[in-house]
């Protein structure tokens, strides 16, 4: 009898251990439109509206089990729609800028076109942001299978100081990624990613279209400021720390993660002449040395080490690139089977989602090539580099066969449906893509609780505790390049004349700084300036925004003229915002102190200027000694330029 009792006890014990459906706590579920089903005293959402518990509704199962079940229930049209990553349109703007979503157009995208991932570009206070994202989830919940939306966002947490205003997004405001790289601490960038993750989740955002792991090896490159600089190992460390913070750990996605999309695989930073491949005139990244692409891969390995959720291929054609004796096909990264299948999947064993950059399947028309006529506002065009002669359908097919699983910026999935029905595309490729997307949605906990408490968002996003940490990062990110006659730290009673500051600065600083309006009364001049740039492509959609061309200050530059004249009678402290490297010869010749910044508020700047604490930040890229040196450097190589201030330079006091 004792033996039978023992066997029964062991059997029950083994069932409890191996059966995950027993002794499980209820997870939080939230639904605005769906019925709730009770099974085994647990609650589930009736997402397919059949009154029964189907496997994909059962949160006790693994993400993969649920994804397989849901995939089997989806039509071809629904699967193709899931491969689109569209724009969450706003009133009067197809790209989504503004303060209100266009709910009618988004309803059509979600319910008719079956688009299930949307980038938000909404510019609104946190409470309204959260409420409107909830409205989008209600639309998704009303669809046949109630698949929640993935809402993504480009970076929102960098502090900018330009164009007559500072950034006031509601999010915590940090130095740019170059500033975090200047600090150089993986622990700090991890905290940065973690705080941004919490802000995003509080608004219903579950995917971050960041970070940029691209190496800034071409100093003239128009997107330099989004990188972590030019050094492969530093960039790798920063990428790894950022992603593990954003994804709430190193083991992949969980219900508190924001899925990171690391970009742009690979070689984007070797931009020929510094021109950006968003535009036809900048479609090439130029490689001058065999196997130099290996250096550009290194930062991405940091992402792989912490199981990054997704990767975005570059627009660029890798001109003359050769890796391991393989000459790389002259097509953009989203169409390049060697880069995506052989290298990314094969060599580096990447398991996440491959999402294309925006509009790679669209046509590049005459305006795209030659720019808009005078007086006509440019619009975003297609970026099908290397495959311009293919049809839209052929581009989709080539990209999918190369390894792309989701398409950014497009929402017409009928092309994929038609290609499958006409036997031009294997439906298994579609199924594999959708399964990968679904697994991540389930892992993020979106099916159980896609909604957020909008009343908490305004007290959480950019809260004082977060901003205090962000301000410290701004403080620590400033790099001291020059300090002649030990002009810094400034004396507490110094009479300061401000140059290049916004009008609001005087109000902000009036209780902290003795500001004088007359230059002759000043003990010291503090000037704020930006790195020099040119804009030679203003008839193009992205050319209007990009800083290109020379890194040297032009002749008769008004800022340099003022600094030169002021320095004849007063010590001058200059802080220069470096979105790209710059030739700082005029500053070195005339300023007493030069402080490089990557996004800093006025109050934090002056706290730093008056502080006797040592400077800890170092340059994450070299500053050239001349444009001649810039012309001689190779676009694909780091640390190959004659520098006035080399990589890693920075005074302590």
Short mmCIF file of N, CA and C in Angstrom, two decimals, residues 23-126:
data_model
loop_
_atom_site.label_atom_id
_atom_site.label_comp_id
_atom_site.label_asym_id
_atom_site.label_seq_id
_atom_site.Cartn_x
_atom_site.Cartn_y
_atom_site.Cartn_z
N UNK A 23 -0.92 25.12 -11.98
CA UNK A 23 -0.38 26.01 -10.94
C UNK A 23 0.23 27.28 -11.54
N UNK A 24 -0.48 27.88 -12.47
CA UNK A 24 0.02 29.09 -13.14
C UNK A 24 -0.79 30.29 -12.67
N UNK A 25 -0.11 31.38 -12.38
CA UNK A 25 -0.78 32.61 -11.97
C UNK A 25 -1.41 33.30 -13.17
N UNK A 26 -2.52 33.93 -12.94
CA UNK A 26 -3.19 34.71 -13.98
C UNK A 26 -2.32 35.89 -14.41
N UNK A 27 -2.14 36.04 -15.73
CA UNK A 27 -1.46 37.23 -16.22
C UNK A 27 -2.49 38.33 -16.41
N UNK A 28 -2.01 39.56 -16.41
CA UNK A 28 -2.91 40.68 -16.61
C UNK A 28 -3.37 40.71 -18.06
N UNK A 29 -4.67 40.82 -18.26
CA UNK A 29 -5.19 40.96 -19.61
C UNK A 29 -6.06 42.20 -19.66
N UNK A 30 -6.09 42.81 -20.83
CA UNK A 30 -6.87 44.04 -20.99
C UNK A 30 -7.48 44.04 -22.38
N UNK A 31 -8.79 44.24 -22.44
CA UNK A 31 -9.49 44.28 -23.71
C UNK A 31 -10.55 45.36 -23.66
N UNK A 32 -10.70 46.09 -24.74
CA UNK A 32 -11.73 47.12 -24.83
C UNK A 32 -12.96 46.63 -25.59
N UNK A 33 -12.80 45.58 -26.39
CA UNK A 33 -13.90 45.16 -27.26
C UNK A 33 -14.17 43.66 -27.25
N UNK A 34 -13.27 42.87 -26.69
CA UNK A 34 -13.39 41.42 -26.79
C UNK A 34 -14.02 40.81 -25.54
N UNK A 35 -14.69 39.68 -25.74
CA UNK A 35 -15.22 38.92 -24.61
C UNK A 35 -14.07 38.19 -23.91
N UNK A 36 -14.27 37.94 -22.62
CA UNK A 36 -13.28 37.21 -21.82
C UNK A 36 -13.79 35.79 -21.60
N UNK A 37 -12.92 34.83 -21.84
CA UNK A 37 -13.24 33.41 -21.66
C UNK A 37 -12.61 32.94 -20.35
N UNK A 38 -13.33 32.12 -19.59
CA UNK A 38 -12.77 31.51 -18.37
C UNK A 38 -12.56 30.03 -18.60
N UNK A 39 -11.33 29.58 -18.37
CA UNK A 39 -10.97 28.17 -18.49
C UNK A 39 -10.04 27.82 -17.34
N UNK A 40 -10.35 26.74 -16.61
CA UNK A 40 -9.52 26.33 -15.47
C UNK A 40 -9.34 27.48 -14.47
N UNK A 41 -10.41 28.26 -14.29
CA UNK A 41 -10.38 29.40 -13.37
C UNK A 41 -9.39 30.49 -13.79
N UNK A 42 -9.04 30.49 -15.05
CA UNK A 42 -8.16 31.52 -15.60
C UNK A 42 -8.89 32.26 -16.71
N UNK A 43 -8.46 33.49 -16.97
CA UNK A 43 -9.13 34.33 -17.95
C UNK A 43 -8.28 34.50 -19.22
N UNK A 44 -8.97 34.48 -20.36
CA UNK A 44 -8.32 34.61 -21.66
C UNK A 44 -9.19 35.50 -22.55
N UNK A 45 -8.57 36.13 -23.51
CA UNK A 45 -9.30 36.98 -24.46
C UNK A 45 -9.76 36.14 -25.66
N UNK A 46 -11.00 36.35 -26.04
CA UNK A 46 -11.55 35.63 -27.20
C UNK A 46 -11.23 36.42 -28.46
N UNK A 47 -9.99 36.28 -28.93
CA UNK A 47 -9.51 37.12 -30.01
C UNK A 47 -10.10 36.76 -31.38
N UNK A 48 -10.42 35.48 -31.58
CA UNK A 48 -11.02 35.11 -32.86
C UNK A 48 -12.54 35.10 -32.79
N UNK A 49 -13.07 35.45 -31.60
CA UNK A 49 -14.51 35.70 -31.40
C UNK A 49 -15.37 34.47 -31.67
N UNK A 50 -14.84 33.26 -31.34
CA UNK A 50 -15.62 32.04 -31.57
C UNK A 50 -16.18 31.46 -30.27
N UNK A 51 -15.93 32.15 -29.14
CA UNK A 51 -16.47 31.69 -27.87
C UNK A 51 -15.69 30.56 -27.22
N UNK A 52 -14.61 30.11 -27.87
CA UNK A 52 -13.80 29.01 -27.33
C UNK A 52 -12.34 29.47 -27.19
N UNK A 53 -11.60 28.73 -26.36
CA UNK A 53 -10.18 29.03 -26.18
C UNK A 53 -9.38 28.33 -27.26
N UNK A 54 -8.83 29.11 -28.20
CA UNK A 54 -7.97 28.54 -29.22
C UNK A 54 -6.51 28.69 -28.78
N UNK A 55 -5.61 27.88 -29.30
CA UNK A 55 -4.23 27.89 -28.78
C UNK A 55 -3.55 29.26 -28.81
N UNK A 56 -3.77 30.05 -29.86
CA UNK A 56 -3.05 31.33 -29.89
C UNK A 56 -3.56 32.31 -28.84
N UNK A 57 -4.75 32.06 -28.30
CA UNK A 57 -5.30 32.89 -27.23
C UNK A 57 -4.81 32.47 -25.85
N UNK A 58 -4.15 31.33 -25.79
CA UNK A 58 -3.76 30.72 -24.51
C UNK A 58 -2.37 31.18 -24.10
N UNK A 59 -2.33 32.15 -23.17
CA UNK A 59 -1.05 32.73 -22.76
C UNK A 59 -0.16 31.76 -21.98
N UNK A 60 -0.69 30.56 -21.66
CA UNK A 60 0.14 29.57 -20.97
C UNK A 60 1.11 28.87 -21.92
N UNK A 61 0.83 28.94 -23.21
CA UNK A 61 1.69 28.31 -24.21
C UNK A 61 2.88 29.22 -24.54
N UNK A 62 3.88 28.65 -25.19
CA UNK A 62 5.06 29.43 -25.56
C UNK A 62 4.73 30.35 -26.73
N UNK A 63 5.49 31.42 -26.91
CA UNK A 63 5.28 32.28 -28.08
C UNK A 63 5.33 31.52 -29.40
N UNK A 64 6.22 30.55 -29.52
CA UNK A 64 6.33 29.80 -30.77
C UNK A 64 5.08 28.94 -31.00
N UNK A 65 4.59 28.28 -29.95
CA UNK A 65 3.38 27.46 -30.09
C UNK A 65 2.18 28.32 -30.50
N UNK A 66 2.05 29.46 -29.88
CA UNK A 66 0.93 30.35 -30.19
C UNK A 66 1.06 30.91 -31.61
N UNK A 67 2.29 31.26 -31.98
CA UNK A 67 2.52 31.83 -33.32
C UNK A 67 2.20 30.82 -34.41
N UNK A 68 2.58 29.57 -34.20
CA UNK A 68 2.29 28.53 -35.20
C UNK A 68 0.79 28.34 -35.38
N UNK A 69 0.06 28.36 -34.25
CA UNK A 69 -1.38 28.20 -34.33
C UNK A 69 -2.04 29.37 -35.06
N UNK A 70 -1.60 30.57 -34.73
CA UNK A 70 -2.20 31.75 -35.36
C UNK A 70 -1.87 31.80 -36.84
N UNK A 71 -0.63 31.46 -37.18
CA UNK A 71 -0.23 31.46 -38.59
C UNK A 71 -1.14 30.55 -39.42
N UNK A 72 -1.48 29.40 -38.87
CA UNK A 72 -2.33 28.44 -39.59
C UNK A 72 -3.74 28.97 -39.83
N UNK A 73 -4.15 29.96 -39.06
CA UNK A 73 -5.49 30.53 -39.17
C UNK A 73 -5.54 31.74 -40.11
N UNK A 74 -4.39 32.21 -40.55
CA UNK A 74 -4.33 33.45 -41.32
C UNK A 74 -4.47 33.19 -42.81
N UNK A 75 -5.15 34.09 -43.49
CA UNK A 75 -5.24 34.03 -44.95
C UNK A 75 -3.94 34.56 -45.56
N UNK A 76 -3.77 34.32 -46.83
CA UNK A 76 -2.59 34.84 -47.53
C UNK A 76 -2.57 36.35 -47.45
N UNK A 77 -3.73 36.99 -47.58
CA UNK A 77 -3.80 38.44 -47.52
C UNK A 77 -3.37 38.96 -46.15
N UNK A 78 -3.79 38.27 -45.10
CA UNK A 78 -3.40 38.68 -43.74
C UNK A 78 -1.91 38.50 -43.51
N UNK A 79 -1.37 37.43 -44.04
CA UNK A 79 0.07 37.19 -43.89
C UNK A 79 0.88 38.23 -44.65
N UNK A 80 0.46 38.53 -45.87
CA UNK A 80 1.18 39.54 -46.66
C UNK A 80 1.10 40.90 -45.98
N UNK A 81 -0.05 41.23 -45.40
CA UNK A 81 -0.20 42.50 -44.68
C UNK A 81 0.74 42.61 -43.51
N UNK A 82 1.00 41.49 -42.85
CA UNK A 82 1.90 41.50 -41.70
C UNK A 82 3.34 41.77 -42.12
N UNK A 83 3.66 41.56 -43.37
CA UNK A 83 5.00 41.84 -43.86
C UNK A 83 5.21 43.31 -44.22
N UNK A 84 4.17 44.12 -44.05
CA UNK A 84 4.27 45.56 -44.29
C UNK A 84 4.51 46.28 -42.96
N UNK A 85 5.33 47.32 -43.00
CA UNK A 85 5.53 48.20 -41.83
C UNK A 85 5.21 49.61 -42.31
N UNK A 86 3.97 50.03 -42.10
CA UNK A 86 3.50 51.26 -42.70
C UNK A 86 3.69 52.48 -41.82
N UNK A 87 3.21 53.61 -42.31
CA UNK A 87 3.25 54.87 -41.57
C UNK A 87 1.91 55.09 -40.88
N UNK A 88 1.95 55.42 -39.59
CA UNK A 88 0.73 55.76 -38.86
C UNK A 88 0.34 57.17 -39.26
N UNK A 89 -0.51 57.29 -40.24
CA UNK A 89 -0.81 58.58 -40.86
C UNK A 89 -1.52 59.52 -39.88
N UNK A 90 -1.22 60.77 -40.02
CA UNK A 90 -1.87 61.79 -39.20
C UNK A 90 -2.74 62.66 -40.10
N UNK A 91 -3.52 63.52 -39.50
CA UNK A 91 -4.33 64.44 -40.28
C UNK A 91 -3.42 65.33 -41.13
N UNK A 92 -3.66 65.35 -42.41
CA UNK A 92 -2.94 66.22 -43.35
C UNK A 92 -1.49 65.80 -43.61
N UNK A 93 -1.09 64.60 -43.15
CA UNK A 93 0.29 64.17 -43.43
C UNK A 93 0.36 62.65 -43.52
N UNK A 94 0.68 62.18 -44.70
CA UNK A 94 0.75 60.74 -44.93
C UNK A 94 1.86 60.08 -44.11
N UNK A 95 2.94 60.83 -43.85
CA UNK A 95 4.05 60.27 -43.07
C UNK A 95 3.77 60.25 -41.58
N UNK A 96 2.78 61.02 -41.12
CA UNK A 96 2.37 60.91 -39.73
C UNK A 96 2.80 62.03 -38.81
N UNK A 97 3.40 63.09 -39.34
CA UNK A 97 3.78 64.22 -38.49
C UNK A 97 2.52 65.00 -38.10
N UNK A 98 2.49 65.50 -36.88
CA UNK A 98 1.33 66.25 -36.42
C UNK A 98 0.91 65.79 -35.04
N UNK A 99 -0.27 66.24 -34.60
CA UNK A 99 -0.70 65.93 -33.24
C UNK A 99 -1.91 65.02 -33.17
N UNK A 100 -2.45 64.57 -34.34
CA UNK A 100 -3.60 63.66 -34.31
C UNK A 100 -3.49 62.64 -35.43
N UNK A 101 -3.70 61.38 -35.07
CA UNK A 101 -3.75 60.34 -36.09
C UNK A 101 -4.98 60.53 -36.98
N UNK A 102 -4.84 60.12 -38.22
CA UNK A 102 -5.98 60.03 -39.12
C UNK A 102 -6.59 58.64 -38.94
N UNK A 103 -7.56 58.53 -38.05
CA UNK A 103 -8.08 57.22 -37.67
C UNK A 103 -8.80 56.53 -38.83
N UNK A 104 -9.42 57.29 -39.71
CA UNK A 104 -10.10 56.68 -40.86
C UNK A 104 -9.09 55.99 -41.78
N UNK A 105 -8.00 56.69 -42.08
CA UNK A 105 -6.99 56.10 -42.97
C UNK A 105 -6.28 54.93 -42.30
N UNK A 106 -6.00 55.07 -41.00
CA UNK A 106 -5.33 53.97 -40.30
C UNK A 106 -6.26 52.76 -40.20
N UNK A 107 -7.56 52.99 -40.00
CA UNK A 107 -8.52 51.88 -39.98
C UNK A 107 -8.49 51.12 -41.30
N UNK A 108 -8.39 51.85 -42.40
CA UNK A 108 -8.32 51.19 -43.70
C UNK A 108 -7.03 50.39 -43.85
N UNK A 109 -5.94 50.96 -43.38
CA UNK A 109 -4.66 50.23 -43.42
C UNK A 109 -4.74 48.92 -42.65
N UNK A 110 -5.31 48.99 -41.45
CA UNK A 110 -5.32 47.83 -40.55
C UNK A 110 -6.38 46.82 -40.96
N UNK A 111 -7.59 47.28 -41.23
CA UNK A 111 -8.71 46.37 -41.46
C UNK A 111 -8.81 45.89 -42.90
N UNK A 112 -8.45 46.76 -43.84
CA UNK A 112 -8.56 46.37 -45.26
C UNK A 112 -7.24 45.83 -45.78
N UNK A 113 -6.16 46.57 -45.55
CA UNK A 113 -4.86 46.14 -46.08
C UNK A 113 -4.13 45.17 -45.16
N UNK A 114 -4.66 44.99 -43.93
CA UNK A 114 -4.11 44.03 -42.97
C UNK A 114 -2.70 44.38 -42.51
N UNK A 115 -2.37 45.68 -42.56
CA UNK A 115 -1.06 46.14 -42.06
C UNK A 115 -1.10 46.12 -40.54
N UNK A 116 -0.05 45.56 -39.95
CA UNK A 116 -0.09 45.30 -38.51
C UNK A 116 1.07 45.91 -37.74
N UNK A 117 1.95 46.60 -38.46
CA UNK A 117 3.07 47.32 -37.83
C UNK A 117 3.09 48.73 -38.41
N UNK A 118 3.19 49.72 -37.53
CA UNK A 118 3.15 51.12 -37.95
C UNK A 118 4.20 51.92 -37.20
N UNK A 119 4.91 52.80 -37.93
CA UNK A 119 5.80 53.75 -37.27
C UNK A 119 4.98 54.99 -36.91
N UNK A 120 5.13 55.46 -35.68
CA UNK A 120 4.46 56.68 -35.28
C UNK A 120 5.45 57.85 -35.33
N UNK A 121 4.99 58.95 -35.88
CA UNK A 121 5.76 60.20 -35.88
C UNK A 121 4.96 61.31 -35.19
N UNK A 122 3.99 60.91 -34.40
CA UNK A 122 3.12 61.86 -33.72
C UNK A 122 3.94 62.78 -32.82
N UNK A 123 3.59 64.05 -32.81
CA UNK A 123 4.28 65.04 -31.98
C UNK A 123 3.25 65.66 -31.04
N UNK A 124 3.15 65.11 -29.83
CA UNK A 124 2.07 65.48 -28.93
C UNK A 124 2.48 65.15 -27.50
N UNK A 125 1.78 65.70 -26.52
CA UNK A 125 2.13 65.44 -25.12
C UNK A 125 1.91 63.96 -24.78
N UNK A 126 2.61 63.43 -23.76
CA UNK A 126 2.56 62.00 -23.47
C UNK A 126 1.15 61.44 -23.24
#
